[in-house]
mmCIF file of C-alpha atoms in Angstrom:
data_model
loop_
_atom_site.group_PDB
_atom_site.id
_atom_site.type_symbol
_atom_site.label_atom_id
_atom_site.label_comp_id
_atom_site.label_asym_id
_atom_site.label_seq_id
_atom_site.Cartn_x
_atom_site.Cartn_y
_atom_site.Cartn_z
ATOM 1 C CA UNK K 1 -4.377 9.405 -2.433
ATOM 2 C CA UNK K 2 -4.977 6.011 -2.987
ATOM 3 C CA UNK K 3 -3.469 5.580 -6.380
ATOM 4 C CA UNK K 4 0.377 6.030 -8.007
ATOM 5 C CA UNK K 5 1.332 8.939 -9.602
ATOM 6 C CA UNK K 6 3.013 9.836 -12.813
ATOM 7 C CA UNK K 7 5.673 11.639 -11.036
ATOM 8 C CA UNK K 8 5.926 9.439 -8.467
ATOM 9 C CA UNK K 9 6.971 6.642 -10.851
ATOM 10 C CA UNK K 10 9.504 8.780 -12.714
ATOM 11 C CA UNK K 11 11.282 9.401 -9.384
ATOM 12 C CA UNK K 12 10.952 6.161 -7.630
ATOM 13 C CA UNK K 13 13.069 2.817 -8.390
ATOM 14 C CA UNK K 14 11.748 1.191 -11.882
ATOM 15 C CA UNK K 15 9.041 -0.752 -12.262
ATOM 16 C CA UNK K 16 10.843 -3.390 -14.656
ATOM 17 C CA UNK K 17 13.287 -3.370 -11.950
ATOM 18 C CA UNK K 18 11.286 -4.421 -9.272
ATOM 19 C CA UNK K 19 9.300 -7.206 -11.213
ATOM 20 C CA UNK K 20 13.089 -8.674 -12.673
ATOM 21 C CA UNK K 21 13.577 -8.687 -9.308
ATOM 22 C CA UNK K 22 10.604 -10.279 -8.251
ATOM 23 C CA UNK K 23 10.828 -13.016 -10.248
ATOM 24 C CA UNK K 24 13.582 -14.560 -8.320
ATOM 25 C CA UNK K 25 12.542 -13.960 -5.278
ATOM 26 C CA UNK K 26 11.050 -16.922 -3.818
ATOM 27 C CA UNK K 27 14.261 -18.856 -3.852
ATOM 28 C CA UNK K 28 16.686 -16.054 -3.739
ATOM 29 C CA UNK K 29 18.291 -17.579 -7.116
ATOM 30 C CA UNK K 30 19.041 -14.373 -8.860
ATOM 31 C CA UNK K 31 21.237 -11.781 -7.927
ATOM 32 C CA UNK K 32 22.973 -8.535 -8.927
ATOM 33 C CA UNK K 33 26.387 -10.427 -8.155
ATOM 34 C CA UNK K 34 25.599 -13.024 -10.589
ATOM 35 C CA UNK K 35 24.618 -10.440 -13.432
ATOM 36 C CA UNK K 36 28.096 -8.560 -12.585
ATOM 37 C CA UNK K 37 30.102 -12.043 -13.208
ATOM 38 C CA UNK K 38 28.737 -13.244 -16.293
ATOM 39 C CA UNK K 39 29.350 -9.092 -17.307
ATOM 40 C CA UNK K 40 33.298 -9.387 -16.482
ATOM 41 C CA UNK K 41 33.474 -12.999 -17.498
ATOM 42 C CA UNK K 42 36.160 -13.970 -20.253
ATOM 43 C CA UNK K 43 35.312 -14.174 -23.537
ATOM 44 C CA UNK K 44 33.686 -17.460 -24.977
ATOM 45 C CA UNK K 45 36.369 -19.831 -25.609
ATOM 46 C CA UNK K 46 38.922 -18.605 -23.425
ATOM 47 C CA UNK K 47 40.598 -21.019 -20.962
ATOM 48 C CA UNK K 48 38.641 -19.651 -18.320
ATOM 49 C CA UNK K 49 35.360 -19.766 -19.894
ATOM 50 C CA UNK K 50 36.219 -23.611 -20.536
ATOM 51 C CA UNK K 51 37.730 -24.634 -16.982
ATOM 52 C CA UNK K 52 35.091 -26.230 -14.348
ATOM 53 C CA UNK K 53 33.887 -24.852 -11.448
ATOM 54 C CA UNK K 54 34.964 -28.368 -9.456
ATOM 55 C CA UNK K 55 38.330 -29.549 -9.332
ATOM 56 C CA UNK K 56 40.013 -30.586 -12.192
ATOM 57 C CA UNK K 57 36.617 -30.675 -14.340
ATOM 58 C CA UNK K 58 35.714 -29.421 -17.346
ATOM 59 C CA UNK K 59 32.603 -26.950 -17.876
ATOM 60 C CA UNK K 60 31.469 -27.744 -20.977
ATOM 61 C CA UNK K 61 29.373 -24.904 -23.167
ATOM 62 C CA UNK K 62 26.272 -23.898 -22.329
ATOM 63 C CA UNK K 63 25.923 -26.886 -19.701
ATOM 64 C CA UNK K 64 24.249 -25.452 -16.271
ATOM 65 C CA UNK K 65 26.661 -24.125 -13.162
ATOM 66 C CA UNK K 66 25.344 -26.127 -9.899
ATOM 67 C CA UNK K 67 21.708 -24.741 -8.818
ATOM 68 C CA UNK K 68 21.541 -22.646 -5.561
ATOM 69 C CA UNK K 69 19.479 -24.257 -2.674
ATOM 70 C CA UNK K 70 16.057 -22.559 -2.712
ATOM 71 C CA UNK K 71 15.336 -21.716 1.018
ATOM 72 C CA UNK K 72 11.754 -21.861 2.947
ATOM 73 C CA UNK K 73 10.030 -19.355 3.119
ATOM 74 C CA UNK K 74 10.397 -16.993 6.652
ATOM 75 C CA UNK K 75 6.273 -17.826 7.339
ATOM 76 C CA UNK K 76 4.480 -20.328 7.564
ATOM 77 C CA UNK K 77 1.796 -21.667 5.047
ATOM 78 C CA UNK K 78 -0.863 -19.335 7.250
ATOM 79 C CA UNK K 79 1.332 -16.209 7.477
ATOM 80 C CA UNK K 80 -0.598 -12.812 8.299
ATOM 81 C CA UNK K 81 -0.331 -9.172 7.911
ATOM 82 C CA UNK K 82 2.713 -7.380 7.404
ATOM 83 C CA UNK K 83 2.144 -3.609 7.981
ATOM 84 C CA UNK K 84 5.150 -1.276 6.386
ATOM 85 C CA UNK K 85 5.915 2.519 7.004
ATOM 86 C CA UNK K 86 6.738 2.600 3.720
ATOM 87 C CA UNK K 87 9.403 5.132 2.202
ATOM 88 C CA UNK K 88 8.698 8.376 0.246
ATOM 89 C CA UNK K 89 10.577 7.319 -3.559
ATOM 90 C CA UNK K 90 9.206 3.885 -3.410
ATOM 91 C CA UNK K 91 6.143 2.583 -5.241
ATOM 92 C CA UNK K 92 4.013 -0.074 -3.689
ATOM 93 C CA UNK K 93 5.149 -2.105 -6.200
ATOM 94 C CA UNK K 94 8.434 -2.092 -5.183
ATOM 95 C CA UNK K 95 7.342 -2.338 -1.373
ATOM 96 C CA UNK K 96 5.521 -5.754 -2.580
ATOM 97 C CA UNK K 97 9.371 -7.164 -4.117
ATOM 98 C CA UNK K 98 11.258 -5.926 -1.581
ATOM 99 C CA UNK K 99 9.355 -7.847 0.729
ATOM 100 C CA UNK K 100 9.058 -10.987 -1.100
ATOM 101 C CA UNK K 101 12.825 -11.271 -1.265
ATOM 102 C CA UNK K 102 12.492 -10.340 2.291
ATOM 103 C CA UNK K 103 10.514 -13.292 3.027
ATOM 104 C CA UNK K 104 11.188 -15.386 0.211
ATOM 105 C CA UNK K 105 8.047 -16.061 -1.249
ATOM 106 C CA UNK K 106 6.136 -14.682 -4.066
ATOM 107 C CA UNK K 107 2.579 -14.908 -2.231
ATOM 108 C CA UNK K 108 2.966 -11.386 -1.021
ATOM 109 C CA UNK K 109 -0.316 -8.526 -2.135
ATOM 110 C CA UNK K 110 -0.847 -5.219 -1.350
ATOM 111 C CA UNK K 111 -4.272 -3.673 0.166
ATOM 112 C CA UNK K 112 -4.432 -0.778 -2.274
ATOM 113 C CA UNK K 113 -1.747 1.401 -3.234
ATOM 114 C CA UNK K 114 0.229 4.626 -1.461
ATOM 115 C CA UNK K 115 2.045 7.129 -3.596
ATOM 116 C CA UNK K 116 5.697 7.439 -4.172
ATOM 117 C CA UNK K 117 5.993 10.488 -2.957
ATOM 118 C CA UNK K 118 4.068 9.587 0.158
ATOM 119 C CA UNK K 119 5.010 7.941 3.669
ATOM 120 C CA UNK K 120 3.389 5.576 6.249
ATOM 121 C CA UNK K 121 1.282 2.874 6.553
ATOM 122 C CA UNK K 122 0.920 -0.111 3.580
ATOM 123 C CA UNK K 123 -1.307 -2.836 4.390
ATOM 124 C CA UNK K 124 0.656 -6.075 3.215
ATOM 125 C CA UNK K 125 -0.846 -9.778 3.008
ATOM 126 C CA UNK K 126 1.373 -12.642 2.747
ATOM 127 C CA UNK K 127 0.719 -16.251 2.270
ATOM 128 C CA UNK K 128 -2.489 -17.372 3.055
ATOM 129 C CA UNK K 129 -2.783 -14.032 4.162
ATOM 130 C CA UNK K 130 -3.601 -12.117 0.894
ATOM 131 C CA UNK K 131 -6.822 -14.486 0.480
ATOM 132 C CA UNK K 132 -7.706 -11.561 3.827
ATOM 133 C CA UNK K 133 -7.302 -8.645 1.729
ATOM 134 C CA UNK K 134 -10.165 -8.431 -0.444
ATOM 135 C CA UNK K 135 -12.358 -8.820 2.996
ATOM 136 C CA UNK K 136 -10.720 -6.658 5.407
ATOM 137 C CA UNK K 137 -13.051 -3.205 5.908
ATOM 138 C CA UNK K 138 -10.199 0.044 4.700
ATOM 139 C CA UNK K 139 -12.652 2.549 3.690
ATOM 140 C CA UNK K 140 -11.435 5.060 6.245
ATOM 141 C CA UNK K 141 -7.824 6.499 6.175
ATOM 142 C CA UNK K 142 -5.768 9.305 7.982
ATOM 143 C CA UNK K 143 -3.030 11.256 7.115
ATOM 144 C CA UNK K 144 -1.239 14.278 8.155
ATOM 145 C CA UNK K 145 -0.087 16.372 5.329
ATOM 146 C CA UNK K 146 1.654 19.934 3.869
ATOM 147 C CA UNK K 147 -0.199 21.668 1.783
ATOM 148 C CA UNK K 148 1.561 24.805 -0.114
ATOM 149 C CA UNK K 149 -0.237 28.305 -1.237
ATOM 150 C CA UNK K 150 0.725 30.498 -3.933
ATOM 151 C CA UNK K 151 1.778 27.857 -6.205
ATOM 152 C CA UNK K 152 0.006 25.048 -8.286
ATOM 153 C CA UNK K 153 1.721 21.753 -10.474
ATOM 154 C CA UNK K 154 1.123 19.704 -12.797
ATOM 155 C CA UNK K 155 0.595 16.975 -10.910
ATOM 156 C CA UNK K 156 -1.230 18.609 -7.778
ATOM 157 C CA UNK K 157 2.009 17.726 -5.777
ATOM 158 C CA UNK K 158 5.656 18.368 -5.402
ATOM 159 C CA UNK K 159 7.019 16.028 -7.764
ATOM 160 C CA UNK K 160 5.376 18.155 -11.070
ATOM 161 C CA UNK K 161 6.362 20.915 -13.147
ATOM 162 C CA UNK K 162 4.551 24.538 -11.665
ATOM 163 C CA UNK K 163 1.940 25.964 -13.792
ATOM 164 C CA UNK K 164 1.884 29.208 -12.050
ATOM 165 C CA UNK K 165 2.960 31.362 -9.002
ATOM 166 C CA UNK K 166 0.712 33.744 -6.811
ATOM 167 C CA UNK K 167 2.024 35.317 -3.602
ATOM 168 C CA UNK K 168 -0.604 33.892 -0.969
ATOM 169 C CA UNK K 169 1.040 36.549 1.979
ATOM 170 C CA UNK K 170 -2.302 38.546 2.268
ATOM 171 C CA UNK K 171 -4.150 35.569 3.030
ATOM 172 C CA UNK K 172 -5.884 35.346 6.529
ATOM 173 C CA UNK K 173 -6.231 32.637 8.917
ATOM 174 C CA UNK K 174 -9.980 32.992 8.652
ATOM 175 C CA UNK K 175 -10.474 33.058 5.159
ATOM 176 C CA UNK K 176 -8.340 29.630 5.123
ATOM 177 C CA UNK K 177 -10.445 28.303 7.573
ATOM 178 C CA UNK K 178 -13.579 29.329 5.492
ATOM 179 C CA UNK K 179 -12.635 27.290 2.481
ATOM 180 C CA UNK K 180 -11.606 24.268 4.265
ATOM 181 C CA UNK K 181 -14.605 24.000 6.289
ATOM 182 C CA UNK K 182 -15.856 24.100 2.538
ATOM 183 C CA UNK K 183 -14.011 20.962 1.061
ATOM 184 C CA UNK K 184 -14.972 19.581 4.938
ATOM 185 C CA UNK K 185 -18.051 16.899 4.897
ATOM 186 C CA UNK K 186 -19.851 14.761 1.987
ATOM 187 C CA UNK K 187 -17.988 16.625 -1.293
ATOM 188 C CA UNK K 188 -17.802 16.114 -5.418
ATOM 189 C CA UNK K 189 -13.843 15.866 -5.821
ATOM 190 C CA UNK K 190 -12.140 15.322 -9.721
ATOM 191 C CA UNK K 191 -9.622 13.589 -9.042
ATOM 192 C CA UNK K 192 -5.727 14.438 -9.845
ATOM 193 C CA UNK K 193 -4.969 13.932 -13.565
ATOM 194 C CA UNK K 194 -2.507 11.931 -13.243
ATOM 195 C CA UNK K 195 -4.056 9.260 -10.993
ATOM 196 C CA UNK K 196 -4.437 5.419 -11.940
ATOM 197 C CA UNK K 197 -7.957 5.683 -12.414
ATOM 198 C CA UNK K 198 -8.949 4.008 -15.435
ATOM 199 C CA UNK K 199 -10.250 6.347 -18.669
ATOM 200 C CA UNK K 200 -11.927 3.991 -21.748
ATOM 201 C CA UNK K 201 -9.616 0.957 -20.500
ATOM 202 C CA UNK K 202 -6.191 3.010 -19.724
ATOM 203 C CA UNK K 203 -4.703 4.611 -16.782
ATOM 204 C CA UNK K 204 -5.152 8.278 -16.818
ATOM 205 C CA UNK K 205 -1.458 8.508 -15.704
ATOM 206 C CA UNK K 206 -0.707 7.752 -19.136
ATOM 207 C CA UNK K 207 -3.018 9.433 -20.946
ATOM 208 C CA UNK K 208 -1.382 12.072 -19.393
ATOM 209 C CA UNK K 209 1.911 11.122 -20.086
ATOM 210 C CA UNK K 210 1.293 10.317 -23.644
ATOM 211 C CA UNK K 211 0.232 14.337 -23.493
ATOM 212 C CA UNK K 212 -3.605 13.805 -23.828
ATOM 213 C CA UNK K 213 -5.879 16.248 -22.219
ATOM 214 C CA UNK K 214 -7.142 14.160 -19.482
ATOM 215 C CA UNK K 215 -10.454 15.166 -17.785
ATOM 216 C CA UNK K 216 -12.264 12.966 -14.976
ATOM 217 C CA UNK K 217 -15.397 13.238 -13.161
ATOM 218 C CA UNK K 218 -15.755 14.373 -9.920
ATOM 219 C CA UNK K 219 -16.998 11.556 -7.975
ATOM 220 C CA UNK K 220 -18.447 12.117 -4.433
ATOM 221 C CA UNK K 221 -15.925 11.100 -1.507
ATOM 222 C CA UNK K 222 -16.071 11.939 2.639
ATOM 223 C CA UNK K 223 -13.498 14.254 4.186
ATOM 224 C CA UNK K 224 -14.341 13.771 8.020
ATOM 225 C CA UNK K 225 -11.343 15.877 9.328
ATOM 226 C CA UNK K 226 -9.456 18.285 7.536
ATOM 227 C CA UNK K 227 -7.759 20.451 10.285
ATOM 228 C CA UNK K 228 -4.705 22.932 10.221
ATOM 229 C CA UNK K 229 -2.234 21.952 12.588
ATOM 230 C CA UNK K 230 -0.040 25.210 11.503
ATOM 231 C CA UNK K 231 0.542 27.740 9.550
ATOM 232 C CA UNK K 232 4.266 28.679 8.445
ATOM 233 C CA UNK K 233 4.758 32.039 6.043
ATOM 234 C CA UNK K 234 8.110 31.506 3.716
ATOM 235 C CA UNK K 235 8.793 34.562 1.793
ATOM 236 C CA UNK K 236 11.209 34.108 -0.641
ATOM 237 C CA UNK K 237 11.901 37.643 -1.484
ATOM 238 C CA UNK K 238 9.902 36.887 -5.150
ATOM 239 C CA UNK K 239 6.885 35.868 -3.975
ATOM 240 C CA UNK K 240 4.838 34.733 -0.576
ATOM 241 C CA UNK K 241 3.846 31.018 0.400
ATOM 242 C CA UNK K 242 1.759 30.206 3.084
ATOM 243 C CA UNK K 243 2.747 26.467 4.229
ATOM 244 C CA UNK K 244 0.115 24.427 6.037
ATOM 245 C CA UNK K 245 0.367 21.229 8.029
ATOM 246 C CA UNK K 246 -3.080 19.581 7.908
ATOM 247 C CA UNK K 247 -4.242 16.326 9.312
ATOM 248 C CA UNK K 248 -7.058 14.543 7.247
ATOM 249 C CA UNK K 249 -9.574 12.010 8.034
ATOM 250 C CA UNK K 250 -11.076 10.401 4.619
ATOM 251 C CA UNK K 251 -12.818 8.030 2.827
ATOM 252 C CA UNK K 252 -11.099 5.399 0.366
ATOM 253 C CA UNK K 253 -10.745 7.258 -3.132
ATOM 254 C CA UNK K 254 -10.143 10.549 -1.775
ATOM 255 C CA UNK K 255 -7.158 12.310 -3.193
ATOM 256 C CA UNK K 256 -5.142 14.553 -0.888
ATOM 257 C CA UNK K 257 -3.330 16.100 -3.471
ATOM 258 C CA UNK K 258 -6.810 17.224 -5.157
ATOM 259 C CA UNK K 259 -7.551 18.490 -1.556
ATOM 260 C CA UNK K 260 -4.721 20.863 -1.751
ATOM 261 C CA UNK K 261 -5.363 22.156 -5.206
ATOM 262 C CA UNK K 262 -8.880 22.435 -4.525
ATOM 263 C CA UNK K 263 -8.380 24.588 -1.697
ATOM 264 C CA UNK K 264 -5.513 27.130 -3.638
ATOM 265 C CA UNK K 265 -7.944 27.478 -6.431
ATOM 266 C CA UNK K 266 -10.842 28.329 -3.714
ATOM 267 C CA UNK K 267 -8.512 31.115 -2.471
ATOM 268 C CA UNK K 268 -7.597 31.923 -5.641
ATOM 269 C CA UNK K 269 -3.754 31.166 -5.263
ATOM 270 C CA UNK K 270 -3.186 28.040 -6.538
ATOM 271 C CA UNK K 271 -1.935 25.359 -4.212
ATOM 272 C CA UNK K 272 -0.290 21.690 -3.782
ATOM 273 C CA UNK K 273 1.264 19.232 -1.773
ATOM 274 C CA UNK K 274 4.392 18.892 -0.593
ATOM 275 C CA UNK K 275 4.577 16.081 1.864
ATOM 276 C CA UNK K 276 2.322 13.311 3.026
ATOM 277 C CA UNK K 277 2.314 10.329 5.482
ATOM 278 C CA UNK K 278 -0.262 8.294 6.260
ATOM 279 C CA UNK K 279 -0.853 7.486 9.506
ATOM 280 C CA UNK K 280 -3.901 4.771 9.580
ATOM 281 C CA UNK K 281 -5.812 2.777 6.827
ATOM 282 C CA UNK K 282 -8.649 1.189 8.417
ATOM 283 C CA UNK K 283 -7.657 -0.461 12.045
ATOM 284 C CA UNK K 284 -4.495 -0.460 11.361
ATOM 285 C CA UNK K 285 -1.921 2.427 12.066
ATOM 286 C CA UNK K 286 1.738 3.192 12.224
ATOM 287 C CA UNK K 287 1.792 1.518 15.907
ATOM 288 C CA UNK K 288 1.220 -1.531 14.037
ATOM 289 C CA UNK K 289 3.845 -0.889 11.405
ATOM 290 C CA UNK K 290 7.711 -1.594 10.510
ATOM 291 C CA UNK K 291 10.353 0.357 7.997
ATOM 292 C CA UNK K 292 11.373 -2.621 5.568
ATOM 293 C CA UNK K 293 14.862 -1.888 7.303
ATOM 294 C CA UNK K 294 13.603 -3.593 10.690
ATOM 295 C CA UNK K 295 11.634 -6.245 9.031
ATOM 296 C CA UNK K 296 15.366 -6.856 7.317
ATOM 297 C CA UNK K 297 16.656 -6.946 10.602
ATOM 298 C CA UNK K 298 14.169 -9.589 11.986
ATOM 299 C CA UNK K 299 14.827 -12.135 9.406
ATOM 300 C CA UNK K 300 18.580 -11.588 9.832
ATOM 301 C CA UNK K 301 18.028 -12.088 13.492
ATOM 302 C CA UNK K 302 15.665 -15.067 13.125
ATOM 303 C CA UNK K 303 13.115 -12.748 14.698
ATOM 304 C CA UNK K 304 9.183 -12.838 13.852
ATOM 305 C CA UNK K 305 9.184 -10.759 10.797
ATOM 306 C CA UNK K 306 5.151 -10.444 10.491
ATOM 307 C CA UNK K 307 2.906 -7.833 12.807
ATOM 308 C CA UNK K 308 0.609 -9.765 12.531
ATOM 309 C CA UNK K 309 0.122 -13.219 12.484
ATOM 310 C CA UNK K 310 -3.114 -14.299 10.699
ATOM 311 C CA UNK K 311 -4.962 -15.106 13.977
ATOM 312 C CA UNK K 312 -4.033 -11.381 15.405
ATOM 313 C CA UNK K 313 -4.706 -9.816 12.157
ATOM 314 C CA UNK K 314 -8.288 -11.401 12.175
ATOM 315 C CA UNK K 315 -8.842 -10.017 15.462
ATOM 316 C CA UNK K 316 -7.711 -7.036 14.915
ATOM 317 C CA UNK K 317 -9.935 -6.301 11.964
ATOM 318 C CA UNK K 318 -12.978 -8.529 12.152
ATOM 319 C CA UNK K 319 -15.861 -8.933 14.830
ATOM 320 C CA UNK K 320 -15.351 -12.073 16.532
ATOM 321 C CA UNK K 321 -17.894 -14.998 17.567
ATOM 322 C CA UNK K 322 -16.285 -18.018 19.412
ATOM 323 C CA UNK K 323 -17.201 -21.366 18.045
ATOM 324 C CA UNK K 324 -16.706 -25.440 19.184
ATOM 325 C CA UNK K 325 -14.432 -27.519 17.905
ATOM 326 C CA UNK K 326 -17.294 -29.055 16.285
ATOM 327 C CA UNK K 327 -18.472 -26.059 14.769
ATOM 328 C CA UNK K 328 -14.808 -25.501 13.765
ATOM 329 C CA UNK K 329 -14.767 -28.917 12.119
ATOM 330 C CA UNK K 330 -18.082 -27.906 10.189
ATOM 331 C CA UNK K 331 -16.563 -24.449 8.423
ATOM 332 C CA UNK K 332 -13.431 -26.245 8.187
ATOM 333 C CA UNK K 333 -15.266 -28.722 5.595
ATOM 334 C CA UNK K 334 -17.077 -26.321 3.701
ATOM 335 C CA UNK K 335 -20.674 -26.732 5.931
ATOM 336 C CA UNK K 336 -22.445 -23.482 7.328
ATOM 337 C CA UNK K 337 -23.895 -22.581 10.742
ATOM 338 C CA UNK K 338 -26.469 -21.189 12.486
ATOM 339 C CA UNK K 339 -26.594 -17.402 12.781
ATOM 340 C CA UNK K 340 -26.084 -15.468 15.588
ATOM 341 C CA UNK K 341 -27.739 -11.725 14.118
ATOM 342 C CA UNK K 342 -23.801 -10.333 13.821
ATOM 343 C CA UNK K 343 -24.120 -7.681 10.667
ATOM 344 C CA UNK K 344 -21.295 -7.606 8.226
ATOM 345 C CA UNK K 345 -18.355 -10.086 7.834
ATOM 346 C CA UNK K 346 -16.907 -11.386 10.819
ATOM 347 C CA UNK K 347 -14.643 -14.089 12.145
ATOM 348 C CA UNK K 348 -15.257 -17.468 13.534
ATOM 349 C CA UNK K 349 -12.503 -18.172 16.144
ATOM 350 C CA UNK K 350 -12.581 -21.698 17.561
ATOM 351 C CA UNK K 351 -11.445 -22.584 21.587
ATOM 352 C CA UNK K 352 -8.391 -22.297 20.851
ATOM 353 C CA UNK K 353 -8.209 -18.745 19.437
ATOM 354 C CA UNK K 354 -7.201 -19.827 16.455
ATOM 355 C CA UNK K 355 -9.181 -18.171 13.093
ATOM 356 C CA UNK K 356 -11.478 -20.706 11.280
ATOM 357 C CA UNK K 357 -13.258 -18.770 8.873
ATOM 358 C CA UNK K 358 -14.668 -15.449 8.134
ATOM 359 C CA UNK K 359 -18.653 -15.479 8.050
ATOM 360 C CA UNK K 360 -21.525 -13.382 6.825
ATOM 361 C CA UNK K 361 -25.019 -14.233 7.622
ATOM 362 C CA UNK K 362 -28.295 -14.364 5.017
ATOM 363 C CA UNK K 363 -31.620 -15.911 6.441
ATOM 364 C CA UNK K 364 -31.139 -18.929 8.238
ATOM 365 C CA UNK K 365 -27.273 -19.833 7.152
ATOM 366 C CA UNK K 366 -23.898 -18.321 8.930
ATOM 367 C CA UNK K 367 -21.897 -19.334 5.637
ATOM 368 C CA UNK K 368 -18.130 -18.668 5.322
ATOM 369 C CA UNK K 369 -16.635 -16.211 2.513
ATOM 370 C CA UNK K 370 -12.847 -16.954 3.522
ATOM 371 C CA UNK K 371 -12.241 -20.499 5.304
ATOM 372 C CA UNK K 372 -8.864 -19.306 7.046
ATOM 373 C CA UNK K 373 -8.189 -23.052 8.051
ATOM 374 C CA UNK K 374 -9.877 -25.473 5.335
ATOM 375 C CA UNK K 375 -9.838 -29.035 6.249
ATOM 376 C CA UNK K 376 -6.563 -29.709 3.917
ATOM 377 C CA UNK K 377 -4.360 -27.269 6.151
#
């Protein structure tokens, strides 16, 4: 469930709202209480509009109030990763300015997106930081999950209108088992309609939204895990659902909510999701990750307010060959060095500990494709 949904965006704080936000954020210059005063502020002309802010001066039309002081950013110019447990309601988007006013700077990215609906872990870069994200290795991701039988949506989840009701109560705990050993392995999977992949140039969220008939391609993804934790029977006196908490182990671009509709239409009951967290994208996990409330609460307390620092977050996701300061000094200015026969990207750290560059090796060169610490830094 890599991508935003439709629904999820409906439900979840605006979009325009979070990038008007976002726009002030490195200085902390805007705010709601500012928008509020100029709403309940006399009319033009009045003897308030004309008096000055300063004693005994007057404010003269359309002349500029005194500029707020912008603060420093809460990071330095290195900064690292900053690992949320995000919210269900919020988009990542919103994640990303929440935490730039947070940290007050704009140089904040997300690592791919996590629906609205959904919970758990966001991968974050900030400062210097982001430059890590298109390098760091998230092709494998967990979650734990319920799935609902007996009744399909829309949008394959919670959040969208139902399409149609089955009673799932004569279903057995074998026959379950049987079609999620089927959607278990190397598997085709279409992916939910109204995900952000891209049809002729547009999002198919709002193809769908604009009412099109929107029909993707399967496209071959791994499901490593896909185990029932439990199995909860809710009957609601119309019908019978059969509630199932699952825990999945993936591949990047597999879509949980096509999971559960894949397997309701395999038992012939329909089927969707109704909650999801996810609990590990790549190395990192929810040990590694803060709510946005107690990353609010470490800046107000002048505590660290990154996970990880750039040095830790290199370590924690990148092999690591120790260098020499001279060698440092080399990658530092842009030279190469010998390889060692490490596969892959990995990270050059220097005596110190300290993160010089991330390297990947081709015939007789160790050459960097990130220079964490360039000579100018």
């Amino acid at each position: 469930m890599g991508e935003e949904s439709i629904a999820g965006d409906a439900a979840a704080p605006t979009e325009s709202g979070s990038a008007a936000a976002a726009s002030g954020v490195a200085g902390g210059e805007v705010s709601s209480g500012a928008a509020k005063t100029d709403m309940a502020a006399p009319a033009a002309g009045s003897a308030d509009t004309e008096r000055g802010a300063g004693r005994g001066g007057a404010k003269r039309r359309g002349q500029a109030g005194p500029k707020r002081e912008k603060l420093p950013p809460l990071v330095d110019a290195f900064g690292g990763l900053l690992i949320v447990d995000k919210e269900g309601g919020w988009t990542s988007h919103d994640v990303v300015a929440k935490s730039r006013r947070l940290l007050r700077t704009k140089k904040v990215g997300h690592a791919g997106t996590l629906d609205p609906m959904a919970t758990g872990v966001l991968v974050l870069g900030v400062e210097r930081a982001t430059k890590l994200l298109g390098q760091l290795i998230l092709t494998t991701k967990s979650y734990t999950a319920t799935i609902r039988l007996g009744q399909a949506t829309i949008t394959d989840d919670a959040e969208g209108e139902v399409t149609a009701t089955t009673s799932a109560g004569h279903l057995t705990d074998a026959e379950i088992a049987a079609r999620v050993a089927e959607l278990t392995g190397d598997i085709q999977q279409v992916p939910a309609t109204v995900s952000a992949i891209k049809v002729n140039g547009e999002r198919a969220y709002a193809r769908a939204r604009a009412g099109e008939d929107v029909e993707l391609a399967a496209r071959p993804v791994t499901v490593s895990r896909f185990d029932i934790l439990a199995r909860r029977d809710i009957d609601t006196g119309d019908t019978h659902f059969v509630d199932l908490d699952v825990a999945v182990d993936c591949s990047s671009g597999t879509y949980i909510r096509a999971l559960a509709r894949d397997l309701g239409e395999k038992l012939g009951v329909g089927g969707h999701l109704t909650a999801l967290r996810r609990t590990a994208v790549g190395p990192f996990t929810l040990d590694h990750a803060r709510s946005l409330a107690q990353v609010e609460a470490a800046a107000e307390a002048g505590e660290p307010v990154l996970n990880l620092d750039i040095d830790t977050a290199v370590r924690t996701a990148f092999p690591v060959r120790d260098i020499t300061d001279a060698q440092a000094n080399d990658l530092r200015n842009g030279r190469w060095l010998e390889p060692v026969g490490i596969p892959g990207v990995y990270a050059a750290l220097d005596p110190a500990g300290h993160a010089i560059a991330l390297l990947q090796e081709s015939g007789k060169r160790a050459s960097s494709v990130m220079v964490v610490r360039p000579a100018n830094l």
